[in-house]
Short mmCIF file of C-alpha atoms in Angstrom, two decimals:
data_model
loop_
_atom_site.label_atom_id
_atom_site.label_comp_id
_atom_site.label_asym_id
_atom_site.label_seq_id
_atom_site.Cartn_x
_atom_site.Cartn_y
_atom_site.Cartn_z
CA UNK B 30 -8.97 -14.93 -18.16
CA UNK B 31 -6.42 -16.19 -15.66
CA UNK B 32 -4.18 -13.38 -14.41
CA UNK B 33 -0.99 -13.96 -12.43
CA UNK B 34 -0.38 -11.03 -10.07
CA UNK B 35 3.25 -10.54 -9.07
CA UNK B 36 4.58 -8.25 -6.31
CA UNK B 37 8.37 -8.35 -6.12
CA UNK B 38 10.39 -7.07 -3.18
CA UNK B 39 14.16 -7.01 -2.91
CA UNK B 40 14.35 -10.52 -1.42
CA UNK B 41 10.73 -11.68 -1.60
CA UNK B 42 7.90 -12.20 -4.06
CA UNK B 43 4.15 -12.42 -3.42
CA UNK B 44 1.84 -13.89 -6.03
CA UNK B 45 -1.79 -14.75 -6.73
CA UNK B 46 -3.39 -16.49 -9.70
CA UNK B 47 -6.88 -15.01 -10.19
CA UNK B 48 -9.70 -16.00 -12.53
CA UNK B 49 -10.79 -12.56 -13.70
CA UNK B 50 -14.28 -13.73 -14.70
CA UNK B 51 -15.25 -15.07 -11.27
CA UNK B 52 -12.56 -13.04 -9.41
CA UNK B 53 -11.74 -16.26 -7.55
CA UNK B 54 -8.19 -16.73 -6.24
CA UNK B 55 -7.04 -20.03 -7.75
CA UNK B 56 -3.71 -20.13 -5.92
CA UNK B 57 -1.49 -17.82 -3.89
CA UNK B 58 1.72 -17.70 -1.94
CA UNK B 59 5.12 -16.13 -1.62
CA UNK B 60 8.82 -16.68 -2.14
CA UNK B 61 11.11 -15.64 0.69
CA UNK B 62 14.86 -15.26 1.18
CA UNK B 63 15.61 -14.86 -2.52
CA UNK B 64 19.37 -14.59 -2.96
CA UNK B 65 19.95 -16.22 0.45
CA UNK B 66 18.63 -19.78 0.55
CA UNK B 67 15.04 -19.72 -0.75
CA UNK B 68 11.60 -20.71 0.51
CA UNK B 69 8.41 -21.15 -1.52
CA UNK B 70 4.97 -21.06 0.09
CA UNK B 71 2.22 -22.26 -2.25
CA UNK B 72 -1.47 -22.76 -1.59
CA UNK B 73 -4.09 -23.86 -4.08
CA UNK B 74 -7.60 -22.71 -3.21
CA UNK B 75 -9.18 -25.24 -0.86
CA UNK B 76 -5.90 -27.01 -0.12
CA UNK B 77 -3.29 -26.87 2.62
CA UNK B 78 -0.19 -24.72 2.28
CA UNK B 79 2.86 -26.37 0.73
CA UNK B 80 6.32 -25.19 1.80
CA UNK B 81 9.40 -25.93 -0.28
CA UNK B 82 12.94 -25.04 0.78
CA UNK B 83 15.09 -24.62 -2.33
CA UNK B 84 17.88 -22.30 -3.53
CA UNK B 85 16.65 -19.13 -5.26
CA UNK B 86 19.77 -17.24 -6.30
CA UNK B 87 17.68 -14.67 -8.21
CA UNK B 88 14.05 -13.72 -8.86
CA UNK B 89 14.16 -15.76 -12.06
CA UNK B 90 14.57 -19.02 -10.11
CA UNK B 91 11.85 -17.87 -7.68
CA UNK B 92 9.37 -17.21 -10.48
CA UNK B 93 10.28 -20.51 -12.13
CA UNK B 94 9.40 -22.28 -8.88
CA UNK B 95 6.08 -20.42 -8.72
CA UNK B 96 5.25 -21.45 -12.30
CA UNK B 97 6.25 -25.05 -11.60
CA UNK B 98 3.96 -25.10 -8.56
CA UNK B 99 1.06 -23.67 -10.55
CA UNK B 100 1.25 -26.52 -13.10
CA UNK B 101 2.15 -29.29 -10.62
CA UNK B 102 0.24 -32.48 -11.51
CA UNK B 103 -1.15 -32.99 -8.01
CA UNK B 104 -1.92 -29.52 -6.67
CA UNK B 105 -1.43 -27.21 -9.65
CA UNK B 106 -4.12 -24.60 -10.27
CA UNK B 107 -3.76 -24.93 -14.06
CA UNK B 108 -2.67 -27.74 -16.34
CA UNK B 109 -0.25 -25.74 -18.49
CA UNK B 110 1.25 -22.24 -18.51
CA UNK B 111 -0.80 -21.59 -21.65
CA UNK B 112 -3.78 -21.14 -19.29
CA UNK B 113 -2.18 -18.01 -17.81
CA UNK B 114 -3.39 -15.19 -20.06
CA UNK B 115 -1.62 -12.17 -18.56
CA UNK B 116 0.66 -11.06 -15.73
CA UNK B 117 0.01 -7.95 -13.65
CA UNK B 118 3.05 -6.48 -11.89
CA UNK B 119 2.99 -4.11 -8.95
CA UNK B 120 5.42 -1.23 -9.62
CA UNK B 121 6.05 1.07 -6.67
CA UNK B 122 7.12 4.30 -8.37
CA UNK B 123 6.07 5.68 -11.73
CA UNK B 124 7.10 9.27 -11.02
CA UNK B 125 5.27 11.78 -13.20
CA UNK B 126 5.66 9.50 -16.21
CA UNK B 127 2.71 7.20 -15.45
CA UNK B 128 -0.74 8.33 -14.36
CA UNK B 129 -2.35 4.96 -15.11
CA UNK B 130 -1.50 1.31 -15.59
CA UNK B 131 0.26 0.35 -18.82
CA UNK B 132 1.31 -2.63 -20.92
CA UNK B 133 5.02 -3.19 -20.25
CA UNK B 134 7.05 -2.75 -23.41
CA UNK B 135 10.81 -2.34 -23.56
CA UNK B 136 10.39 1.44 -23.85
CA UNK B 137 8.11 1.52 -20.80
CA UNK B 138 10.57 -0.55 -18.78
CA UNK B 139 13.32 1.94 -19.58
CA UNK B 140 11.09 4.78 -18.36
CA UNK B 141 10.38 2.89 -15.13
CA UNK B 142 14.12 2.37 -14.71
CA UNK B 143 14.55 6.15 -14.88
CA UNK B 144 12.40 6.35 -11.72
CA UNK B 145 14.70 3.99 -9.80
CA UNK B 146 16.36 6.76 -7.81
CA UNK B 147 12.91 7.72 -6.44
CA UNK B 148 12.39 4.16 -5.09
CA UNK B 149 15.82 2.51 -4.96
CA UNK B 150 14.69 -0.39 -2.76
CA UNK B 151 11.55 -1.26 -4.71
CA UNK B 152 11.66 -0.34 -8.40
CA UNK B 153 14.77 -2.39 -9.29
CA UNK B 154 13.16 -5.46 -7.69
CA UNK B 155 9.90 -4.79 -9.57
CA UNK B 156 11.84 -4.63 -12.84
CA UNK B 157 13.80 -7.80 -12.08
CA UNK B 158 10.53 -9.65 -11.50
CA UNK B 159 9.08 -8.40 -14.76
CA UNK B 160 12.11 -9.37 -16.81
CA UNK B 161 12.17 -12.81 -15.19
CA UNK B 162 8.53 -13.32 -16.19
CA UNK B 163 9.26 -12.13 -19.72
CA UNK B 164 12.09 -14.66 -20.03
CA UNK B 165 9.96 -17.53 -18.76
CA UNK B 166 6.65 -16.48 -20.41
CA UNK B 167 7.77 -14.60 -23.55
CA UNK B 168 4.38 -14.47 -25.29
CA UNK B 169 2.25 -13.49 -22.28
CA UNK B 170 1.30 -9.78 -22.00
CA UNK B 171 2.71 -7.97 -18.96
CA UNK B 172 1.05 -4.97 -17.30
CA UNK B 173 2.55 -2.53 -14.79
CA UNK B 174 0.24 -1.15 -12.07
CA UNK B 175 1.81 1.76 -10.18
CA UNK B 176 1.48 2.63 -6.47
CA UNK B 177 1.84 6.30 -7.42
CA UNK B 178 -0.54 6.48 -10.41
CA UNK B 179 -3.80 7.14 -8.56
CA UNK B 180 -2.29 10.19 -6.88
CA UNK B 181 -1.18 11.83 -10.13
CA UNK B 182 -4.46 13.80 -10.20
CA UNK B 183 -3.29 15.93 -7.25
CA UNK B 184 -3.16 19.65 -8.05
CA UNK B 185 0.12 21.58 -7.79
CA UNK B 186 -0.93 23.18 -4.51
CA UNK B 187 -1.03 19.68 -2.98
CA UNK B 188 2.10 18.14 -4.48
CA UNK B 189 4.63 21.00 -4.43
CA UNK B 190 6.95 21.43 -1.43
CA UNK B 191 8.10 24.78 -0.07
CA UNK B 192 11.58 24.25 -1.54
CA UNK B 193 13.48 26.03 -4.31
CA UNK B 194 11.41 25.35 -7.45
CA UNK B 195 14.54 24.27 -9.30
CA UNK B 196 14.58 21.04 -7.23
CA UNK B 197 11.21 20.14 -8.70
CA UNK B 198 12.33 21.11 -12.21
CA UNK B 199 15.67 19.29 -12.04
CA UNK B 200 14.97 16.32 -9.78
CA UNK B 201 11.15 16.08 -9.67
CA UNK B 202 11.14 16.54 -5.89
CA UNK B 203 7.41 16.62 -5.06
CA UNK B 204 4.70 14.69 -3.27
CA UNK B 205 3.87 11.44 -5.08
CA UNK B 206 2.01 9.33 -2.54
CA UNK B 207 1.85 5.54 -2.33
CA UNK B 208 -0.67 2.74 -1.67
CA UNK B 209 -2.46 4.16 -4.72
CA UNK B 210 -3.82 0.80 -5.85
CA UNK B 211 -5.44 0.35 -2.43
CA UNK B 212 -6.77 3.91 -2.26
CA UNK B 213 -8.28 3.56 -5.72
CA UNK B 214 -9.89 0.19 -4.96
CA UNK B 215 -11.26 1.20 -1.55
CA UNK B 216 -12.61 4.59 -2.62
CA UNK B 217 -14.50 2.95 -5.51
CA UNK B 218 -15.76 0.13 -3.29
CA UNK B 219 -16.87 2.66 -0.64
CA UNK B 220 -18.98 4.53 -3.17
CA UNK B 221 -20.46 1.25 -4.43
CA UNK B 222 -21.14 -0.05 -0.91
CA UNK B 223 -22.83 3.17 0.24
CA UNK B 224 -24.70 3.86 -3.00
CA UNK B 225 -22.80 7.08 -3.72
CA UNK B 226 -22.07 8.52 -7.15
CA UNK B 227 -18.28 8.05 -7.22
CA UNK B 228 -17.84 10.99 -9.56
CA UNK B 229 -19.85 13.27 -7.27
CA UNK B 230 -18.56 12.31 -3.84
CA UNK B 231 -16.10 13.27 -1.13
CA UNK B 232 -14.37 10.21 0.33
CA UNK B 233 -11.44 9.94 2.72
CA UNK B 234 -9.59 6.60 2.72
CA UNK B 235 -7.48 5.70 5.76
CA UNK B 236 -5.14 2.86 4.71
CA UNK B 237 -3.77 1.91 8.12
CA UNK B 238 -1.22 -0.88 8.20
CA UNK B 239 2.44 -1.15 9.13
CA UNK B 240 2.82 1.39 6.36
CA UNK B 241 -0.05 3.86 6.60
CA UNK B 242 -1.44 6.65 4.45
CA UNK B 243 -4.59 8.70 3.98
CA UNK B 244 -6.06 10.12 0.79
CA UNK B 245 -8.73 12.67 -0.08
CA UNK B 246 -10.78 11.54 -3.09
CA UNK B 247 -12.97 14.28 -4.57
CA UNK B 248 -15.35 13.34 -7.38
CA UNK B 249 -13.39 10.16 -8.09
CA UNK B 250 -9.96 11.82 -8.17
CA UNK B 251 -7.24 11.96 -5.53
CA UNK B 252 -6.63 15.58 -4.51
CA UNK B 253 -4.23 14.95 -1.64
CA UNK B 254 -2.44 12.13 0.16
CA UNK B 255 -0.24 11.88 3.23
CA UNK B 256 2.88 10.10 1.90
CA UNK B 257 5.32 12.24 -0.06
CA UNK B 258 8.40 11.87 -2.24
CA UNK B 259 8.92 8.63 -0.31
CA UNK B 260 6.71 6.51 1.98
CA UNK B 261 8.38 8.12 5.03
CA UNK B 262 6.22 11.25 5.14
CA UNK B 263 2.82 11.53 6.79
CA UNK B 264 1.40 9.35 9.54
CA UNK B 265 3.32 7.76 12.37
CA UNK B 266 3.64 4.15 11.17
CA UNK B 267 4.95 0.79 12.33
CA UNK B 268 8.64 1.70 12.22
CA UNK B 269 8.55 4.98 10.23
CA UNK B 270 8.50 8.36 11.93
CA UNK B 271 6.12 10.13 9.58
CA UNK B 272 6.19 13.95 9.67
CA UNK B 273 8.99 15.47 11.75
CA UNK B 274 10.84 18.79 11.97
CA UNK B 275 13.63 18.29 9.37
CA UNK B 276 16.13 19.91 11.74
CA UNK B 277 15.79 16.83 13.99
CA UNK B 278 17.95 14.97 11.47
CA UNK B 279 20.93 17.28 12.02
CA UNK B 280 20.36 17.37 15.79
CA UNK B 281 20.30 13.57 16.15
CA UNK B 282 23.19 13.13 13.71
CA UNK B 283 25.41 15.30 15.89
CA UNK B 284 24.27 13.80 19.19
CA UNK B 285 24.54 10.18 18.03
CA UNK B 286 27.46 10.64 15.62
CA UNK B 287 25.44 9.36 12.66
CA UNK B 288 25.80 10.03 8.94
CA UNK B 289 22.77 10.68 6.73
CA UNK B 290 22.37 6.96 6.04
CA UNK B 291 22.37 6.25 9.77
CA UNK B 292 19.73 8.91 10.46
CA UNK B 293 17.52 7.65 7.63
CA UNK B 294 17.81 4.14 9.04
CA UNK B 295 16.51 5.43 12.39
CA UNK B 296 13.61 7.28 10.74
CA UNK B 297 12.60 4.33 8.54
CA UNK B 298 13.30 1.30 10.69
CA UNK B 299 13.55 2.27 14.36
CA UNK B 300 10.85 4.89 14.79
CA UNK B 301 7.05 4.91 14.58
CA UNK B 302 4.99 3.05 17.17
CA UNK B 303 7.80 0.53 17.65
CA UNK B 304 10.27 3.24 18.57
CA UNK B 305 7.75 5.04 20.77
CA UNK B 306 6.47 1.96 22.59
CA UNK B 307 9.58 -0.18 22.80
CA UNK B 308 7.13 -3.07 22.40
CA UNK B 309 6.44 -3.80 18.74
CA UNK B 310 5.34 -2.42 15.39
CA UNK B 311 2.51 -4.98 15.40
CA UNK B 312 -0.73 -3.54 16.76
CA UNK B 313 -1.77 -6.92 18.15
CA UNK B 314 1.19 -6.71 20.52
CA UNK B 315 0.56 -3.02 21.14
CA UNK B 316 -3.10 -3.60 21.95
CA UNK B 317 -2.19 -6.23 24.53
CA UNK B 318 0.42 -3.93 26.09
CA UNK B 319 -2.05 -1.02 25.99
CA UNK B 320 -4.65 -2.96 27.97
CA UNK B 321 -1.96 -4.12 30.42
CA UNK B 322 -1.33 -0.45 31.23
CA UNK B 323 2.06 -0.11 29.52
CA UNK B 324 2.51 3.68 29.49
CA UNK B 325 4.72 3.80 26.39
CA UNK B 326 2.35 1.55 24.46
CA UNK B 327 -0.56 3.77 25.50
CA UNK B 328 1.36 6.84 24.32
CA UNK B 329 2.23 5.18 20.99
CA UNK B 330 -1.40 4.28 20.31
CA UNK B 331 -2.58 7.76 21.25
CA UNK B 332 0.04 9.42 19.01
CA UNK B 333 -0.92 7.15 16.11
CA UNK B 334 -4.66 7.84 16.45
CA UNK B 335 -4.12 11.59 16.92
CA UNK B 336 -2.00 11.88 13.77
CA UNK B 337 -4.62 9.97 11.74
CA UNK B 338 -7.38 12.23 13.10
CA UNK B 339 -5.40 15.36 12.21
CA UNK B 340 -4.89 14.23 8.63
CA UNK B 341 -8.53 13.26 8.21
CA UNK B 342 -9.55 16.65 9.58
CA UNK B 343 -7.23 18.46 7.18
CA UNK B 344 -8.69 16.55 4.23
CA UNK B 345 -12.22 17.48 5.27
CA UNK B 346 -11.01 21.06 4.90
CA UNK B 347 -9.26 20.32 1.60
CA UNK B 348 -12.50 18.99 0.07
CA UNK B 349 -14.77 21.44 1.93
CA UNK B 350 -16.66 18.53 3.44
CA UNK B 351 -16.82 14.75 3.40
CA UNK B 352 -19.48 12.15 2.60
CA UNK B 353 -17.70 9.04 3.86
CA UNK B 354 -14.59 7.93 5.74
CA UNK B 355 -13.32 4.42 5.00
CA UNK B 356 -10.89 2.45 7.15
CA UNK B 357 -8.85 -0.25 5.44
CA UNK B 358 -5.68 -2.42 5.63
CA UNK B 359 -4.49 -4.46 8.61
CA UNK B 360 -5.08 -1.95 11.41
CA UNK B 361 -7.96 -0.15 9.72
CA UNK B 362 -9.86 -3.39 9.15
CA UNK B 363 -9.12 -5.22 12.39
CA UNK B 364 -8.14 -2.93 15.28
CA UNK B 365 -11.41 -1.61 16.68
CA UNK B 366 -9.99 0.29 19.64
CA UNK B 367 -7.81 2.39 17.32
CA UNK B 368 -10.81 3.19 15.12
CA UNK B 369 -12.68 4.23 18.24
CA UNK B 370 -9.84 6.52 19.33
CA UNK B 371 -9.68 8.16 15.90
CA UNK B 372 -13.44 8.71 15.68
CA UNK B 373 -13.53 10.32 19.13
CA UNK B 374 -12.10 13.47 17.49
CA UNK B 375 -14.99 13.91 15.05
CA UNK B 376 -17.95 14.92 17.15
CA UNK B 377 -17.85 18.27 15.33
CA UNK B 378 -18.63 16.40 12.10
CA UNK B 379 -21.73 14.88 13.62
CA UNK B 380 -20.19 11.38 13.72
CA UNK B 381 -21.35 8.91 16.36
CA UNK B 382 -19.77 5.47 16.45
CA UNK B 383 -21.89 2.33 16.63
CA UNK B 384 -19.97 0.41 19.32
CA UNK B 385 -21.44 -2.96 18.36
CA UNK B 386 -20.75 -2.55 14.64
CA UNK B 387 -17.20 -1.39 15.44
CA UNK B 388 -16.43 -4.82 16.91
CA UNK B 389 -16.55 -6.34 13.42
CA UNK B 390 -13.28 -7.23 11.70
CA UNK B 391 -12.27 -7.55 8.07
CA UNK B 392 -15.64 -7.13 6.36
CA UNK B 393 -17.57 -4.38 4.58
CA UNK B 394 -19.58 -2.65 7.29
CA UNK B 395 -20.81 0.73 8.48
CA UNK B 396 -19.55 1.60 11.97
CA UNK B 397 -21.27 4.97 12.39
CA UNK B 398 -24.83 5.29 13.68
CA UNK B 399 -27.67 5.92 11.19
CA UNK B 400 -28.11 9.51 12.43
CA UNK B 401 -24.43 10.41 11.85
CA UNK B 402 -23.95 13.23 9.36
CA UNK B 403 -20.92 11.48 7.86
CA UNK B 404 -20.90 7.75 7.16
CA UNK B 405 -17.90 5.83 8.49
CA UNK B 406 -17.22 2.35 7.19
CA UNK B 407 -14.68 -0.46 7.09
CA UNK B 408 -13.80 -1.63 3.58
CA UNK B 409 -11.23 -4.46 3.23
CA UNK B 410 -8.65 -3.65 0.60
CA UNK B 411 -7.66 -6.08 -2.14
CA UNK B 412 -4.67 -4.78 -4.07
CA UNK B 413 -4.17 -8.06 -5.94
CA UNK B 414 -7.72 -7.98 -7.28
CA UNK B 415 -7.27 -4.33 -8.22
CA UNK B 416 -4.10 -5.20 -10.15
CA UNK B 417 -5.97 -8.07 -11.84
CA UNK B 418 -8.78 -5.76 -12.93
CA UNK B 419 -6.34 -3.16 -14.26
CA UNK B 420 -4.50 -5.87 -16.19
CA UNK B 421 -7.65 -7.29 -17.76
CA UNK B 422 -8.82 -3.81 -18.81
CA UNK B 423 -5.62 -3.34 -20.80
CA UNK B 424 -5.16 -6.74 -22.42
CA UNK B 425 -8.63 -8.21 -22.97
#
């Protein structure tokens, strides 16, 4: 089967066409500046990138351009659209309604729409992308794969907040967690890579990118995760604050004369390691500044690593032990000095880092020494492949 994986943002769209039998990426790319002026990046496997500047007033025009590129006579990955057997859509928020992926019917789309207020920036864009695909490919099955679904196995003690219970009953205010597709993929791959029984294991996944989250996976099920009602809670991230004293919001609002929207903008877009360092949210820039002796960059890196270590430690307690810790995503896969800083906190777990192995980037590898009591590894994530697999499982 050929599966088109679509990930729609508010003004962008990422895509991959994957042969599910070989799991080979046939073509990939993205559409940028949708609703502004429009830019398509397309790359067939083994070929150079092609860039096309063209108006994309809506996601429908963007998806049409993607489909046209896929069947282009010279560099198309398929001859006709009939060779695309299914479309897998990333959907950010499924609330409590969806604990697994699902074929997208009109009734399901309405239920997703009811979750829009939980992810106002993402869900509407996800829905627009789906409806555009339905219009252009009316007979092709569509599947929704939710960022929140993997975390729906959390027990009440993990997902309830210490707020009046009526807020949960009326508004479903609770911990949902995100990056679920990645956490699911990496936890399964970790068990496979290390020869563990996934259903009898204790795995902690550290998805460390510009957005970052950690999950505790006990016997194949997520029992806790660091992001909450929104992706703002948890770790210090690229531009997000992560956990803070809620009273800071009122304090800053009064000092800076900001309304709630202004404060939320600070917490989401001006905080994290970028706000701390004054350098960048990109760890490549931070690493350079760190080694140049920039004190704020050093502090930002230390804060980031410390928060990750605290969450990992708390999840060891939550599962009463741990078999493996897996680093993944941009920072987790590629930034060795941050991994080293995080692991320096775990001598009590009997973890010793293999300095040579830790130099590796972006490949499955074990970075703890053979005599370590807990195995630490790097497992590259592949959310597109995970979405493809979920789609095939539902439509084949």
